[in-house]
Short mmCIF file of C-alpha atoms in Angstrom, two decimals:
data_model
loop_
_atom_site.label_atom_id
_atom_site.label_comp_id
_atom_site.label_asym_id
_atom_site.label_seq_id
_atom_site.Cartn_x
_atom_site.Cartn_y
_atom_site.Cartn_z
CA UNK K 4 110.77 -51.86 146.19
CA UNK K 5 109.13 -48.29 146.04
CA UNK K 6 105.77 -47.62 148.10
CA UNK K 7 103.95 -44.62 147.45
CA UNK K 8 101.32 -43.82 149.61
CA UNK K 9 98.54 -40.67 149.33
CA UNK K 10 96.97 -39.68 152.52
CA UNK K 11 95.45 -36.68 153.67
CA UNK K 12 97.73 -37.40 157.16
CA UNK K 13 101.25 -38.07 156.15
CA UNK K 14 102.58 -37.44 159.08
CA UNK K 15 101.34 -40.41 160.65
CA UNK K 16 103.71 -42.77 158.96
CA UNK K 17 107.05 -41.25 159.74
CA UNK K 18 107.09 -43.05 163.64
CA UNK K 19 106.17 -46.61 161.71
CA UNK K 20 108.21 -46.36 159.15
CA UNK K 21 111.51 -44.47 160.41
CA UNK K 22 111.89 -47.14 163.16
CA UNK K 23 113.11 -50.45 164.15
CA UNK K 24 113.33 -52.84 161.04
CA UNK K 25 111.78 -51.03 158.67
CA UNK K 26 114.37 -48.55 158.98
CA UNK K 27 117.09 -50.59 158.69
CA UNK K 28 115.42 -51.62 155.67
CA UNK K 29 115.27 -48.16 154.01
CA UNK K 30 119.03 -47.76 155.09
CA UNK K 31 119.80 -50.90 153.28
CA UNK K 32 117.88 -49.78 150.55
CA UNK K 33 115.69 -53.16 150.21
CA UNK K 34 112.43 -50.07 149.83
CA UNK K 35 111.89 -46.65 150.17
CA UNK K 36 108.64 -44.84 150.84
CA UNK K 37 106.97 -41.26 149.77
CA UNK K 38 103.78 -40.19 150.87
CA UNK K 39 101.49 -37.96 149.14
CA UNK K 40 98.98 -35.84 150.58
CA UNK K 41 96.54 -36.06 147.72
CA UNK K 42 94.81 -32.63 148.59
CA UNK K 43 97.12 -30.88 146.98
CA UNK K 44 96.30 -32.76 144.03
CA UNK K 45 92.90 -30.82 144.21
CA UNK K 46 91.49 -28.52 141.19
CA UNK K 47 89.60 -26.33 143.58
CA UNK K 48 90.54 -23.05 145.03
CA UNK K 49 90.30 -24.93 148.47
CA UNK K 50 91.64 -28.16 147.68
CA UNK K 51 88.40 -29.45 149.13
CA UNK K 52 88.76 -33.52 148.37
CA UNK K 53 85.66 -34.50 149.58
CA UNK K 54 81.79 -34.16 148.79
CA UNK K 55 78.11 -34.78 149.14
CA UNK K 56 76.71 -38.09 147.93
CA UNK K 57 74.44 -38.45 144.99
CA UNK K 58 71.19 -39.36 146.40
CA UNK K 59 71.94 -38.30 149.87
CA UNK K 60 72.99 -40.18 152.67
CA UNK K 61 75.35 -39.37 155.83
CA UNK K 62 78.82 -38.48 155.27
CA UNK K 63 80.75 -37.39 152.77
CA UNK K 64 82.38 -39.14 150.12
CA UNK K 65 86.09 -38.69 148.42
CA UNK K 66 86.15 -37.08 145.32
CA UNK K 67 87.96 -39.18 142.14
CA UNK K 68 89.57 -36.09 140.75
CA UNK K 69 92.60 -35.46 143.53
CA UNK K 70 93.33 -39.05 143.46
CA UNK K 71 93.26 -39.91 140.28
CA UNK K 72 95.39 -37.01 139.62
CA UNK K 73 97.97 -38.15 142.50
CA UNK K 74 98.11 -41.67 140.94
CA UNK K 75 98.76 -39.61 137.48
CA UNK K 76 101.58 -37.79 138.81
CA UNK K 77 103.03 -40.88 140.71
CA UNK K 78 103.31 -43.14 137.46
CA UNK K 79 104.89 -40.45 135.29
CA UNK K 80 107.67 -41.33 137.05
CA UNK K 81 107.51 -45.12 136.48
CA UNK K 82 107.85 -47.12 133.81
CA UNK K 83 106.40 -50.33 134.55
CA UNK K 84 102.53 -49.72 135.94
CA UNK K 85 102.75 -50.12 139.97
CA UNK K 86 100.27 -52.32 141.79
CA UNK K 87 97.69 -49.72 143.11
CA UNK K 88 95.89 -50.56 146.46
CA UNK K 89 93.14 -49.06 148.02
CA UNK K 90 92.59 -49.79 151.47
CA UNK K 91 89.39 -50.54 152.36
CA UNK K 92 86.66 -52.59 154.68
CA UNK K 93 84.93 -53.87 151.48
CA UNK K 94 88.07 -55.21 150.20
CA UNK K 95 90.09 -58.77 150.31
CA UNK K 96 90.99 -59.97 153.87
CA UNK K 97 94.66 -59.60 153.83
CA UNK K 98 96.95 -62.81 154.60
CA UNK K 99 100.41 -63.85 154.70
CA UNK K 100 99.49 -65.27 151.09
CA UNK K 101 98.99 -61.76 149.62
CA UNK K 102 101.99 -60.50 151.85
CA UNK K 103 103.80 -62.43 149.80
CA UNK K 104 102.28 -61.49 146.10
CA UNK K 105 102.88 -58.39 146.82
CA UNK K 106 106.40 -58.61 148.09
CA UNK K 107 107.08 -59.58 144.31
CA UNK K 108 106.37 -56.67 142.55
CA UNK K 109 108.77 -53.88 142.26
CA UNK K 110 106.51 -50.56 142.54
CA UNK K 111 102.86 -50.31 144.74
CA UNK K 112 100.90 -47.10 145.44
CA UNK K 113 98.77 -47.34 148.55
CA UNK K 114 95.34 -45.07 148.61
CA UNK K 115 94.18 -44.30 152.44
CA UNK K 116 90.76 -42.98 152.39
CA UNK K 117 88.85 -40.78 154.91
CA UNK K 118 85.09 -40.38 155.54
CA UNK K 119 82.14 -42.30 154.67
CA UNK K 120 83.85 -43.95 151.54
CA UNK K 121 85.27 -43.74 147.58
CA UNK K 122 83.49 -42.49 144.83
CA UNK K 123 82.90 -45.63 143.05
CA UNK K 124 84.84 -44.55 140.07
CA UNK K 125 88.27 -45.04 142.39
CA UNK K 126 87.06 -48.58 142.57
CA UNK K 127 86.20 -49.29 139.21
CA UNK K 128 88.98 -47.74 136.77
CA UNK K 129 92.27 -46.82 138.83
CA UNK K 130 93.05 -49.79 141.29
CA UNK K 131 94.44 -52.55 140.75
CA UNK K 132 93.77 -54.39 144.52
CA UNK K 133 91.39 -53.30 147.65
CA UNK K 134 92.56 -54.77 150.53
CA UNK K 135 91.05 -54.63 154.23
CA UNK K 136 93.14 -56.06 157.59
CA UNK K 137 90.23 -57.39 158.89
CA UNK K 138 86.52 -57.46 159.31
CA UNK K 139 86.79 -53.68 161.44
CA UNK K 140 85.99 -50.32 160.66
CA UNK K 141 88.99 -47.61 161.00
CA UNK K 142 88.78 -43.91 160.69
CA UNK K 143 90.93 -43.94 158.11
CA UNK K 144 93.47 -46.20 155.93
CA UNK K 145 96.81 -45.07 157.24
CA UNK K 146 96.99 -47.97 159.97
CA UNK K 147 95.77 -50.34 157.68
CA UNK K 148 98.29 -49.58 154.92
CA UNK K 149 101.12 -49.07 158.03
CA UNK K 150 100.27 -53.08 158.73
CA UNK K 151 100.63 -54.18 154.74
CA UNK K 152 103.47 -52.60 154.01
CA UNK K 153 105.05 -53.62 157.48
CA UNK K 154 104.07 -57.21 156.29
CA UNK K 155 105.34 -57.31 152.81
CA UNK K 156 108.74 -55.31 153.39
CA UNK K 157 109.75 -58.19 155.98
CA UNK K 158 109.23 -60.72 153.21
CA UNK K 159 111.66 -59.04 150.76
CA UNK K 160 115.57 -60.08 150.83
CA UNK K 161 117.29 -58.78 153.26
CA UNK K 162 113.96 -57.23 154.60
CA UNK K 163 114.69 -59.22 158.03
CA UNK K 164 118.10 -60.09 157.63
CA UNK K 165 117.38 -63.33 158.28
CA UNK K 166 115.47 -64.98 155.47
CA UNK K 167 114.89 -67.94 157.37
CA UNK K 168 113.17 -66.13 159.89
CA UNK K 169 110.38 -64.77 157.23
CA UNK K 170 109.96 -68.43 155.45
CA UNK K 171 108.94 -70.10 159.48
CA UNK K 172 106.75 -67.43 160.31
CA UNK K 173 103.17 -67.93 161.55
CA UNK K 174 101.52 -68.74 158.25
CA UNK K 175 103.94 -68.93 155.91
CA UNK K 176 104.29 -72.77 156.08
CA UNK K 177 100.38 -72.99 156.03
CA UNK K 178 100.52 -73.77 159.86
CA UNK K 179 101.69 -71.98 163.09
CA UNK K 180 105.04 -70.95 163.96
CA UNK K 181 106.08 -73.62 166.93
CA UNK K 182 106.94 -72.61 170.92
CA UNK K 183 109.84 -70.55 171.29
CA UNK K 184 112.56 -70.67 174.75
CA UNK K 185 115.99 -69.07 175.43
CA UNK K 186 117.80 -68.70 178.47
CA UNK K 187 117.73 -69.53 181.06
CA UNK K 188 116.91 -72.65 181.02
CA UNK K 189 114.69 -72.91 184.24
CA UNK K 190 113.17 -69.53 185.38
CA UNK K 191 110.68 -69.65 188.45
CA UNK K 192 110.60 -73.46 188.06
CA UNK K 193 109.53 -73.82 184.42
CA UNK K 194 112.09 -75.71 182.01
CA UNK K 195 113.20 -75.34 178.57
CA UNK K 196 111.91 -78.59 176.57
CA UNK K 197 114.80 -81.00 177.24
CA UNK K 198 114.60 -81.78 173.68
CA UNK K 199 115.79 -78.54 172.81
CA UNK K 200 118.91 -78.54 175.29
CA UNK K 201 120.00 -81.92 173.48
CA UNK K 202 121.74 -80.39 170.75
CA UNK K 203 120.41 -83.08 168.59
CA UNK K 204 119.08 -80.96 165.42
CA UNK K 205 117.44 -83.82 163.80
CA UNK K 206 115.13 -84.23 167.21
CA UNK K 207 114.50 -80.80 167.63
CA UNK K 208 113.25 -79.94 164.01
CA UNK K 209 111.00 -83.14 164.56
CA UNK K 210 109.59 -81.29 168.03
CA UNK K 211 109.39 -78.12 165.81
CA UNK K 212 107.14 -79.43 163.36
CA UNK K 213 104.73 -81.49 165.50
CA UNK K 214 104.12 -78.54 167.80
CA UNK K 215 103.82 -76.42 164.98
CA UNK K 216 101.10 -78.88 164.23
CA UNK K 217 100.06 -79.13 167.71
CA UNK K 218 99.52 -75.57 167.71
CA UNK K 219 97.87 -74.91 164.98
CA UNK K 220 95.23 -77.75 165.98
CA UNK K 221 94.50 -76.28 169.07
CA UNK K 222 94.19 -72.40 168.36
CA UNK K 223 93.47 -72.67 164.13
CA UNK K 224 91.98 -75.76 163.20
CA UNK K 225 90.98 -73.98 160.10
CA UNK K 226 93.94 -73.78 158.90
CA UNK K 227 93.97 -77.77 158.50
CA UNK K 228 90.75 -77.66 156.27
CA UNK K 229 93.46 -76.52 153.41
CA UNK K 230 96.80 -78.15 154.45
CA UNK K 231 97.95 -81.26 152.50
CA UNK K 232 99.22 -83.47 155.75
CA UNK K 233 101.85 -85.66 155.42
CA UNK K 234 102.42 -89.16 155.94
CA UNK K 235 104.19 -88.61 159.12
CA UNK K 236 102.51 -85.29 160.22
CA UNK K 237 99.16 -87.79 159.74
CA UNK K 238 100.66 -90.09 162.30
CA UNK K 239 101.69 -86.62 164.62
CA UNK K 240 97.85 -85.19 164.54
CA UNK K 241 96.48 -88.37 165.70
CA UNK K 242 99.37 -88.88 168.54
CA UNK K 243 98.15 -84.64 169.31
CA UNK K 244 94.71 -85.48 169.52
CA UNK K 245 95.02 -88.49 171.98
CA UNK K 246 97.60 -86.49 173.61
CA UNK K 247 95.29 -83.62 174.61
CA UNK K 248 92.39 -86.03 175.07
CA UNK K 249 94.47 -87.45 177.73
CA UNK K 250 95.44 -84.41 179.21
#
């Protein structure tokens, strides 16, 4: 995959992305990265990038000419037309669903704004997706973006190098990722599940799911609203809820 990203602060991604997995990742070429500081881009004699809003107002607002003319330059380059994805408070709350879109596609330019906002014409004619990580305000969409693209380059192969590890995650399976233990197995008087010390994988997978349910129930019972139960994870929720109704 190849992530383009224009910011007026490029800078700020090289301690994200130059460490830990995502790292390994550009070493194993599963992505590489460029970022673009889009006031260069400007056709003024002070690369100025931002302006005054029509009709007043506080702030200022980003001019459409240095972007679109980053996003210009970018896909000469390309041949197939990248995903283009403006970060943004007024856009779609990301999720591990759209993680996982967007790990599909082979090419996606990232546009981190400053100030009070876009000129609308951004919006309207030269992206593709606006995304926002949550109902927040940021000064700016570098952290944002840092969070997407650490999201989506997990999901790709070899991303983790584990694939399994991606598909259980949090989400993924439309519930939450179940209880975790290593060694040792008692510390300060608090034990491992014996189920997991058993070594019998057919038990422990069973424990996995229903606290995966368990979990979910308790902390997102949201998440439920949309999940198609089984048969058998039915018959878990209602042993959960007298469970914890006991408790």
């Amino acid at each position: 995959m190849k992530i383009d990203i224009l910011t007026l602060f490029p800078n700020m991604f090289d301690g994200v992305l130059q460490s830990s997995i995502l790292k390994k990742a550009q070493e194993n070429h599963v992505f590489s990265y460029q970022t673009h500081d889009f006031r260069t881009y400007a056709d003024n004699k002070h690369n100025k990038v931002d302006d005054y809003p029509y009709g007043g107002g506080a702030g200022m607002v980003l001019m459409p000419q240095p972007i679109f003319a980053a996003v210009a330059s970018i896909q000469q380059s390309t041949e197939k037309s990248p995903r283009v994805i403006l970060m943004c408070p007024q856009g779609e709350r990301f999720t591990q669903k759209k993680a996982e879109e967007l790990a599909e596609e082979e090419h996606i330019i990232f546009i981190c704004g400053h100030y009070e906002g876009y000129d609308e014409r951004i919006r309207e004619h030269l992206v593709t997706d606006e995304i926002s990580i949550g109902d927040f305000v940021l000064t700016g969409g570098e952290l944002g973006a840092m969070v997407v693209i650490d999201s989506v380059v997990r999901l790709l192969p070899e991303g983790l190098g584990n694939e399994i590890s991606a598909k259980e995650d949090s989400f993924s399976t439309g519930l939450l990722e179940h209880p975790h233990y290593t060694r040792p197995a008692e510390f300060k008087g608090y034990e491992v599940p014996e189920v997991l010390r058993s070594g019998h994988h057919g038990k422990i997978e069973e424990w996995r799911k229903k606290e995966s349910l368990r979990r979910t129930f308790l902390r997102r019972p949201d998440l439920l609203e949309s999940y198609v139960l089984s048969k058998e994870e039915r018959a878990w929720l209602e042993e959960i809820k007298q469970e914890e109704k006991n408790q």
